[in-house]
Coordinates of C-alpha atoms in Angstrom, one line a residue:
X293 CA -78.1 -39.1 60.5
X294 CA -81.4 -37.3 60.3
X295 CA -84.5 -39.5 59.9
X296 CA -85.8 -39.3 56.4
X297 CA -89.1 -37.8 57.5
X298 CA -87.4 -35.1 59.5
X299 CA -85.0 -34.2 56.6
X300 CA -88.0 -34.1 54.3
X301 CA -89.8 -31.7 56.6
X302 CA -86.8 -29.5 56.8
X303 CA -86.5 -29.3 53.0
X304 CA -90.2 -28.5 52.8
X305 CA -89.7 -25.6 55.3
X306 CA -86.7 -24.3 53.4
X307 CA -88.7 -24.5 50.1
X308 CA -91.6 -22.6 51.6
X309 CA -89.3 -19.9 53.0
X310 CA -87.7 -19.6 49.6
X311 CA -91.0 -19.3 47.9
X312 CA -92.2 -16.7 50.4
X313 CA -89.1 -14.7 49.9
X314 CA -89.5 -14.8 46.1
X315 CA -93.2 -13.7 46.4
X316 CA -92.1 -10.8 48.6
X317 CA -89.5 -9.8 46.1
X318 CA -92.0 -10.1 43.3
X319 CA -94.5 -8.0 45.2
X320 CA -92.0 -5.2 45.7
X321 CA -90.3 -5.5 42.3
X322 CA -92.9 -6.9 39.9
X323 CA -91.7 -7.3 36.3
X324 CA -92.4 -4.4 34.0
X325 CA -95.8 -4.6 32.5
X326 CA -97.1 -1.8 30.4
X327 CA -100.6 -3.2 30.2
X328 CA -101.8 -2.4 33.7
X329 CA -105.6 -1.9 33.8
X330 CA -106.5 1.7 33.3
X331 CA -109.5 3.2 35.0
X332 CA -111.0 6.3 33.2
X333 CA -111.2 9.4 35.3
X334 CA -114.6 10.0 36.7
X335 CA -116.4 12.5 34.4
X336 CA -117.7 15.6 35.9
X337 CA -121.5 15.5 36.5
X338 CA -122.1 19.2 36.1
X339 CA -121.6 22.0 33.7
X340 CA -118.4 23.9 34.4
X341 CA -118.3 27.6 34.1
X342 CA -116.3 28.8 31.1
X343 CA -112.8 30.1 31.8
X344 CA -112.6 33.9 31.0
X345 CA -110.6 34.8 27.9
X346 CA -107.1 36.1 28.3
X347 CA -106.2 39.4 26.6
X348 CA -102.8 40.3 25.4
X349 CA -100.6 42.3 27.8
X350 CA -101.0 46.0 27.1
X351 CA -98.1 47.7 25.2
X352 CA -98.5 50.6 27.5
X353 CA -97.1 48.5 30.3
X354 CA -94.0 47.7 28.3
X355 CA -93.6 51.4 27.5
X356 CA -93.9 52.2 31.2
X357 CA -91.3 49.5 32.0
X358 CA -88.8 51.3 29.8
X359 CA -89.4 54.4 31.8
X360 CA -89.0 52.5 35.0
X361 CA -85.7 50.9 33.9
X362 CA -84.4 54.4 33.0
X363 CA -85.4 55.6 36.4
X364 CA -83.7 52.7 38.1
X365 CA -80.5 53.3 36.1
X366 CA -80.4 56.9 37.2
X367 CA -80.5 55.9 40.8
X368 CA -78.3 52.8 41.3
X369 CA -77.1 51.7 44.7
X370 CA -73.9 53.3 45.8
X371 CA -72.4 50.1 47.1
X372 CA -71.9 46.7 45.6
X373 CA -73.1 44.1 48.1
X374 CA -72.9 40.7 46.6
X375 CA -74.4 37.6 48.4
X376 CA -72.8 37.3 51.8
X377 CA -71.9 34.1 53.4
X378 CA -74.8 32.3 55.1
X379 CA -74.5 32.9 58.9
X380 CA -76.7 30.0 59.8
X381 CA -78.1 30.3 63.3
X382 CA -75.8 33.2 64.1
X383 CA -78.5 35.8 63.3
X384 CA -81.4 33.9 64.7
X385 CA -81.0 35.6 68.1
X386 CA -79.0 38.5 66.9
X387 CA -78.5 41.8 68.7
X388 CA -78.9 45.1 67.1
X389 CA -75.1 45.5 67.2
X390 CA -74.5 42.2 65.4
X391 CA -77.1 43.1 62.7
X392 CA -75.6 46.6 62.4
X393 CA -72.0 45.3 62.1
X394 CA -72.7 42.5 59.7
X395 CA -72.4 44.7 56.6
X396 CA -69.6 47.1 56.1
X397 CA -71.7 50.2 55.7
X398 CA -71.3 53.7 57.1
X399 CA -74.0 56.2 58.0
X400 CA -72.9 58.5 55.1
X401 CA -73.2 55.6 52.7
X402 CA -76.7 54.8 54.0
X403 CA -77.6 58.5 53.7
X404 CA -76.6 58.6 50.0
X405 CA -78.6 55.5 49.3
X406 CA -81.6 57.0 51.2
X407 CA -81.5 60.0 48.8
X408 CA -81.4 57.7 45.7
X409 CA -84.3 55.7 47.1
X410 CA -86.3 58.9 47.8
X411 CA -85.7 60.0 44.2
X412 CA -87.1 56.7 42.9
X413 CA -90.2 56.8 45.2
X414 CA -90.9 60.4 44.1
X415 CA -90.9 59.4 40.4
X416 CA -92.9 56.1 40.6
X417 CA -95.5 56.1 37.9
X418 CA -99.3 56.1 38.5
X419 CA -101.4 53.0 37.7
X420 CA -102.1 52.8 33.9
X421 CA -105.9 52.8 33.9
X422 CA -107.5 50.4 31.4
X423 CA -104.3 48.4 30.9
X424 CA -105.4 45.3 32.8
X425 CA -108.6 43.3 33.3
X426 CA -109.9 40.4 35.2
X427 CA -108.4 38.0 37.7
X428 CA -105.9 35.2 37.0
X429 CA -103.0 33.1 38.0
X430 CA -99.4 34.0 37.1
X431 CA -96.9 31.1 37.3
X432 CA -93.1 31.5 36.8
X433 CA -91.8 28.5 34.9
X434 CA -89.2 27.6 32.2
X435 CA -86.5 25.0 31.8
X436 CA -86.5 22.5 34.7
X437 CA -89.2 24.5 36.4
X438 CA -91.8 23.8 33.7
X439 CA -92.3 20.1 34.6
X440 CA -92.9 21.1 38.2
X441 CA -95.3 23.9 37.1
X442 CA -97.2 21.3 35.1
X443 CA -98.1 19.5 38.3
X444 CA -99.2 22.8 39.9
X445 CA -101.3 23.8 36.9
X446 CA -102.8 20.3 36.7
X447 CA -103.8 20.5 40.4
X448 CA -105.5 23.9 39.9
X449 CA -107.7 22.4 37.2
X450 CA -108.3 19.1 39.0
X451 CA -109.5 21.1 42.0
X452 CA -112.0 23.0 39.9
X453 CA -110.3 26.3 39.3
X454 CA -111.7 28.4 36.5
X455 CA -109.1 31.1 36.7
X456 CA -107.2 31.8 33.5
X457 CA -103.4 31.1 33.8
X458 CA -100.4 32.9 32.4
X459 CA -97.2 30.9 32.4
X460 CA -94.2 33.2 32.3
X461 CA -90.7 32.2 31.1
X462 CA -87.6 34.2 30.3
X463 CA -87.7 33.5 26.5
X464 CA -88.6 30.8 24.0
X465 CA -85.4 28.9 24.7
X466 CA -86.8 28.0 28.1
X467 CA -89.8 26.3 26.6
X468 CA -89.9 22.6 26.3
X469 CA -90.8 22.2 22.6
X470 CA -94.6 21.8 22.3
X471 CA -95.4 22.4 25.9
X472 CA -97.1 25.7 25.5
X473 CA -99.4 24.3 22.7
X474 CA -100.2 21.4 25.0
X475 CA -101.1 23.8 27.8
X476 CA -103.2 26.0 25.5
X477 CA -105.2 23.0 24.4
X478 CA -106.7 22.7 27.9
X479 CA -108.3 26.2 27.6
X480 CA -107.6 29.3 29.6
X481 CA -103.8 28.8 29.7
X482 CA -101.2 30.8 27.8
X483 CA -97.4 31.1 27.7
X484 CA -95.7 34.5 27.9
X485 CA -92.0 35.4 27.5
X486 CA -90.5 38.2 29.5
X487 CA -88.1 38.9 26.6
X488 CA -91.1 39.9 24.4
X489 CA -91.9 42.9 26.7
X490 CA -88.4 43.7 28.1
X491 CA -85.6 44.5 25.6
X492 CA -82.7 44.8 28.1
X493 CA -82.6 41.9 30.5
X494 CA -79.0 42.2 31.5
X495 CA -79.9 43.1 35.2
X496 CA -81.8 39.8 35.6
X497 CA -79.2 37.1 36.5
X498 CA -81.5 35.1 38.8
X499 CA -84.7 33.4 37.8
X500 CA -86.7 34.6 40.8
X501 CA -85.9 38.2 39.9
X502 CA -88.5 37.7 37.2
X503 CA -91.5 37.3 39.5
X504 CA -92.3 41.0 39.7
X505 CA -91.9 41.6 35.9
X506 CA -94.2 38.6 35.3
X507 CA -96.8 40.1 37.6
X508 CA -96.5 43.6 36.2
X509 CA -96.6 42.5 32.6
X510 CA -99.4 40.0 33.0
X511 CA -102.8 41.0 31.5
X512 CA -104.7 40.6 34.8
X513 CA -105.8 43.4 37.1
X514 CA -105.8 41.1 40.0
X515 CA -103.1 38.4 40.3
X516 CA -102.6 35.2 42.3
X517 CA -98.9 34.6 41.8
X518 CA -97.6 31.1 42.3
X519 CA -94.1 29.6 42.1
X520 CA -94.1 26.6 39.9
X521 CA -93.7 24.4 43.1
X522 CA -96.4 26.1 45.1
X523 CA -99.7 24.3 44.4
X524 CA -103.2 24.7 45.8
X525 CA -104.7 21.8 47.8
X526 CA -108.3 23.2 47.5
X527 CA -109.8 25.3 44.7
X528 CA -108.0 28.7 45.0
X529 CA -110.7 30.7 43.1
X530 CA -112.5 32.0 46.2
X531 CA -109.3 33.6 47.5
X532 CA -110.2 36.9 45.7
X533 CA -113.3 37.2 47.8
X534 CA -111.5 36.8 51.1
X535 CA -112.2 39.8 53.4
X536 CA -108.4 40.0 54.1
X537 CA -107.8 40.6 50.4
X538 CA -110.8 42.7 49.7
X539 CA -109.8 45.1 52.5
X540 CA -106.2 45.6 51.6
X541 CA -105.6 44.4 48.0
X542 CA -102.3 42.6 48.9
X543 CA -101.8 39.4 50.8
X544 CA -98.5 37.8 51.7
X545 CA -97.6 34.6 53.6
X546 CA -95.0 34.1 56.3
X547 CA -91.8 32.1 56.1
X548 CA -90.1 30.3 58.9
X549 CA -87.7 33.0 60.0
X550 CA -87.7 36.3 61.7
X551 CA -86.2 39.2 59.7
X552 CA -82.5 39.7 59.8
X553 CA -82.4 43.0 57.8
X554 CA -79.8 45.6 58.3
X555 CA -80.8 48.3 60.9
X556 CA -80.2 50.7 58.0
X557 CA -83.0 49.2 56.0
X558 CA -85.9 51.3 57.5
X559 CA -83.7 54.4 57.2
X560 CA -82.7 53.8 53.6
X561 CA -86.2 53.0 52.5
X562 CA -87.7 56.0 54.3
X563 CA -89.6 54.2 57.0
X564 CA -87.7 55.8 59.8
X565 CA -85.7 59.0 60.2
X566 CA -82.8 57.1 61.8
X567 CA -81.5 53.5 61.7
X568 CA -83.3 51.0 63.7
X569 CA -82.4 50.7 67.4
X570 CA -84.1 47.3 68.0
X571 CA -84.1 43.9 66.4
X572 CA -86.9 43.6 63.8
X573 CA -89.9 41.7 65.3
X574 CA -91.6 40.5 62.2
X575 CA -91.5 37.4 60.0
X576 CA -89.9 37.2 56.6
X577 CA -92.1 36.3 53.7
X578 CA -92.6 33.2 51.6
X579 CA -93.1 34.7 48.2
X580 CA -94.0 31.3 46.6
X581 CA -97.6 32.6 46.6
X582 CA -98.8 36.2 46.6
X583 CA -102.1 38.0 46.0
X584 CA -102.0 41.5 44.4
X585 CA -104.6 44.1 43.3
X586 CA -102.5 46.1 40.8
X587 CA -104.6 49.2 41.0
X588 CA -104.3 49.5 44.8
X589 CA -100.6 48.6 44.8
X590 CA -99.1 49.6 41.5
X591 CA -96.5 51.9 43.0
X592 CA -95.5 49.3 45.7
X593 CA -95.0 46.8 42.9
X594 CA -92.9 49.2 40.9
X595 CA -90.8 49.8 44.0
X596 CA -90.4 46.1 44.5
X597 CA -89.2 45.9 40.9
X598 CA -86.5 48.5 41.8
X599 CA -85.4 46.3 44.7
X600 CA -85.3 43.2 42.5
X601 CA -83.6 45.0 39.6
X602 CA -80.6 45.7 41.9
X603 CA -81.4 42.7 44.1
X604 CA -78.4 40.5 43.6
X605 CA -75.9 43.4 43.9
X606 CA -77.5 45.3 46.8
X607 CA -81.1 44.9 48.2
X608 CA -81.2 41.1 48.7
X609 CA -78.2 41.4 51.0
X610 CA -79.5 44.6 52.7
X611 CA -82.8 42.9 53.5
X612 CA -81.4 39.5 54.6
X613 CA -77.7 39.9 55.3
X614 CA -76.4 36.5 56.2
X615 CA -79.8 35.2 57.3
X616 CA -81.7 32.4 55.5
X617 CA -83.8 33.1 52.4
X618 CA -81.5 35.5 50.4
X619 CA -83.4 36.5 47.3
X620 CA -86.6 38.2 46.2
X621 CA -89.0 37.3 49.0
X622 CA -88.5 40.3 51.3
X623 CA -88.5 42.9 48.6
X624 CA -92.3 42.8 48.5
X625 CA -93.2 43.6 52.2
X626 CA -90.3 46.1 52.3
X627 CA -91.9 48.0 49.3
X628 CA -95.3 48.0 51.0
X629 CA -93.8 49.3 54.3
X630 CA -91.7 51.9 52.5
X631 CA -94.9 53.4 50.9
X632 CA -96.9 52.9 54.1
X633 CA -99.4 50.9 52.1
X634 CA -102.1 48.8 53.7
X635 CA -101.6 45.1 53.2
X636 CA -102.3 41.7 54.9
X637 CA -99.8 39.3 56.4
X638 CA -101.4 36.0 57.1
X639 CA -101.3 35.6 60.9
X640 CA -101.1 31.8 60.9
X641 CA -97.6 30.4 61.0
X642 CA -96.9 28.0 58.2
X643 CA -97.2 24.3 58.9
X644 CA -94.6 21.8 57.9
X645 CA -95.5 18.7 55.9
X646 CA -93.1 15.9 56.8
X647 CA -92.1 12.6 55.3
X648 CA -93.8 9.3 56.3
X649 CA -91.3 7.3 58.4
X650 CA -93.0 4.0 57.4
X651 CA -95.5 4.0 60.3
X652 CA -97.5 7.0 59.2
X653 CA -95.6 9.4 61.5
X654 CA -93.4 12.2 60.3
X655 CA -89.6 12.3 60.1
X656 CA -86.9 14.8 59.3
X657 CA -87.2 18.6 59.1
X658 CA -89.9 18.5 56.5
X659 CA -90.6 18.3 52.7
X660 CA -93.0 21.2 52.1
X661 CA -94.6 24.2 53.6
X662 CA -98.3 24.5 54.1
X663 CA -99.8 28.0 53.9
X664 CA -103.2 29.0 55.2
X665 CA -106.3 30.1 53.4
X666 CA -106.9 33.9 54.0
X667 CA -110.6 33.3 54.0
X668 CA -110.3 32.1 57.7
X669 CA -108.1 34.4 59.8
X670 CA -109.1 32.5 63.0
X671 CA -108.2 28.9 62.2
X672 CA -105.5 27.4 60.0
X673 CA -107.0 25.8 56.9
X674 CA -104.5 24.8 54.3
X675 CA -104.7 26.3 50.8
X676 CA -101.2 26.0 49.4
X677 CA -98.4 23.4 49.6
X678 CA -95.1 25.0 48.8
X679 CA -92.7 22.1 48.1
X680 CA -89.4 23.6 49.2
X681 CA -87.5 20.2 49.3
X682 CA -89.3 17.5 47.3
X683 CA -90.1 18.9 43.9
X684 CA -93.2 17.1 42.4
X685 CA -91.8 16.7 38.9
X686 CA -92.7 13.2 37.8
X687 CA -89.4 12.5 35.9
X688 CA -87.3 13.8 38.8
X689 CA -89.1 11.3 41.0
X690 CA -89.6 8.3 38.8
X691 CA -86.7 8.3 36.2
X692 CA -84.0 5.6 36.3
X693 CA -82.0 7.7 33.8
X694 CA -83.6 10.4 31.8
X695 CA -82.2 12.9 29.3
X696 CA -82.4 16.5 30.3
X697 CA -84.3 18.7 27.9
X698 CA -82.2 21.4 26.2
X699 CA -84.6 24.0 27.7
X700 CA -83.3 23.1 31.1
X701 CA -79.6 23.5 30.3
X702 CA -77.4 26.5 30.6
X703 CA -76.3 28.3 27.5
X704 CA -72.8 26.8 27.9
X705 CA -74.2 23.2 28.0
X706 CA -76.4 23.8 25.0
X707 CA -73.5 25.0 23.0
X708 CA -71.5 21.9 23.9
X709 CA -74.2 19.8 22.4
X710 CA -73.6 17.0 24.8
X711 CA -76.5 14.9 26.2
X712 CA -77.1 15.5 29.9
X713 CA -78.8 12.9 31.9
X714 CA -80.2 12.7 35.5
X715 CA -81.5 10.0 37.8
X716 CA -84.8 10.3 39.7
X717 CA -85.4 9.8 43.4
X718 CA -86.6 6.2 42.7
X719 CA -83.0 5.3 41.8
X720 CA -81.3 7.0 44.7
X721 CA -81.0 4.4 47.4
X722 CA -79.6 6.9 49.9
X723 CA -82.4 9.4 49.2
X724 CA -85.2 10.3 51.6
X725 CA -88.0 8.8 49.6
X726 CA -86.4 5.9 47.8
X727 CA -88.2 3.4 50.1
X728 CA -91.6 5.0 49.6
X729 CA -91.3 5.1 45.8
X730 CA -90.1 1.5 45.5
X731 CA -92.3 -0.1 48.0
X732 CA -95.6 1.6 47.3
X733 CA -95.8 3.7 50.4
X734 CA -97.2 7.2 50.9
X735 CA -94.6 10.0 51.0
X736 CA -96.7 12.3 53.2
X737 CA -96.9 11.4 56.9
X738 CA -100.5 10.2 57.5
X739 CA -100.5 10.5 61.3
X740 CA -98.6 13.7 61.6
X741 CA -100.1 16.3 63.8
X742 CA -100.7 19.4 61.7
X743 CA -100.0 17.6 58.4
X744 CA -102.3 17.7 55.4
X745 CA -103.9 14.4 56.3
X746 CA -104.6 15.6 59.8
X747 CA -106.4 18.5 58.3
X748 CA -108.8 16.4 56.3
X749 CA -106.9 16.6 53.0
X750 CA -106.0 12.9 52.7
X751 CA -106.7 13.0 49.0
X752 CA -104.2 15.7 48.2
X753 CA -101.2 13.3 47.8
X754 CA -103.3 11.0 45.6
X755 CA -104.5 13.9 43.4
X756 CA -100.9 15.0 42.9
X757 CA -99.9 11.6 41.6
X758 CA -103.0 11.6 39.3
X759 CA -101.7 14.8 37.8
X760 CA -98.1 13.5 37.5
X761 CA -99.4 10.3 35.9
X762 CA -100.9 12.4 33.2
X763 CA -97.7 14.4 32.8
X764 CA -95.5 11.3 32.7
X765 CA -97.8 9.4 30.3
X766 CA -99.1 12.0 27.8
X767 CA -97.5 15.0 26.2
X768 CA -94.0 16.5 26.0
X769 CA -92.7 15.2 29.3
X770 CA -94.0 11.6 28.8
X771 CA -91.6 8.7 29.2
X772 CA -92.6 5.0 28.8
X773 CA -90.9 3.7 31.9
X774 CA -91.8 6.7 34.0
X775 CA -95.4 6.3 33.0
X776 CA -95.4 2.6 34.0
X777 CA -93.7 3.3 37.3
X778 CA -96.1 6.1 38.1
X779 CA -99.1 4.0 37.3
X780 CA -97.7 1.1 39.3
X781 CA -97.1 3.5 42.3
X782 CA -100.7 4.8 42.0
X783 CA -102.1 1.3 41.9
X784 CA -100.0 0.0 44.8
X785 CA -100.2 3.0 47.1
X786 CA -103.7 4.3 46.4
X787 CA -105.4 1.3 44.8
X788 CA -106.0 3.1 41.5
X789 CA -104.7 3.8 38.1
X790 CA -106.2 6.6 36.2
X791 CA -106.1 7.8 32.6
X792 CA -106.9 11.4 31.8
X793 CA -108.3 12.1 28.4
X794 CA -108.6 15.6 26.9
X795 CA -106.5 17.2 29.6
X796 CA -106.9 17.5 33.4
X797 CA -110.2 16.4 34.8
X798 CA -112.2 19.5 35.7
X799 CA -114.3 19.4 38.8
X800 CA -117.3 21.6 39.3
X801 CA -116.6 25.0 40.7

């Protein structure tokens, strides 16, 4: 038998271990408490410059679009090339022969398409003088993309941007009820619907086809285009003064991959007199952010519209074949090359932001792409974070079970009238960031060479969560449990809970 004192000591140790385990569990999974202390956002200590007023898009542009559409329909592609199977790494080190043989296209067929293309180029309209004014941001949103775009828009204002913003969606069905009014209340933000300016939208079967119509129809003469998931990490307003933009009027950013276009591409688009005899030695483009001066590049934009109009059935496959990134992205540089226009490709390779592995170091292939500021062509300084894997939508991250808004459903699902639900990353135990969301850990690697934190932008992740706290707690996307979880995450991870009153906090420009 154990001596009484020894037994008592063992029971005490077991009790202490049990209490310690309970406290650890309590720390990681505290009971729901919707009365966490709220710290008001720090008020701005200076007078912000007013945001320029946004004019209505010119009806002249809608009229010109009708003429463009008629031009496109007169010169359709002579082949139907739907999306080909992804070739993976097969084309990464492709030979000219492999690229040439990937599509079943003859020289005669390429010649016919070259003639159609030349006819379109010859008839491209001139810039409509006086139809546009000022500078602004164009964001493509709608449906499930709107909540992601809300984070991007919040970041632009939090970082001090005074640029007016036009949010573009397909039609009113894509709008979460009340969201546009909510955005307009902040000042300098308006919603636009492509369907108001384009009667026949039958050619637009993919959401990203609408990037170029949104840019063309927008009221701005100079446009910073952003995907809903491409957000600035510093104030983007000075970008229009960057010498690289001032010199050329068009700035594009690189993607990960080298081009895998068909050797017939430069022949069809009039860049060469014959098909290419060497593998293309240039990067593809990440079109999640683009900078355009319409007056300098109106015809290039109209030609890019032609490529996107017939993108899913011809040009996307011609430009990408079985390589990665099938879609709109390479229509823009191809149009610029076809018209021999002067433009800027950012020389800095994009940097990858990776997940935190629990020690501050990165893991996995990455969660987002960092793109450089064109103001500095010598050194990489981050300006945009394009979230190609993790989408910073607060409900997609923090929901246990949330109901999908009708605006995010397909027409078929809306007609069925059934409730559709989804679970957020916080409930997916097998997900990449389940541990971070549940245990109050940063998602961004903090010790990653080349990551945002390594580049002096430690506060970016915190600011994104401040924006998402506002989205999850106030307005059309608010949800009580999501709000609580977001505030708890902010408090545990960054030592703060913030409440935004009157819209996103506006820093001094």
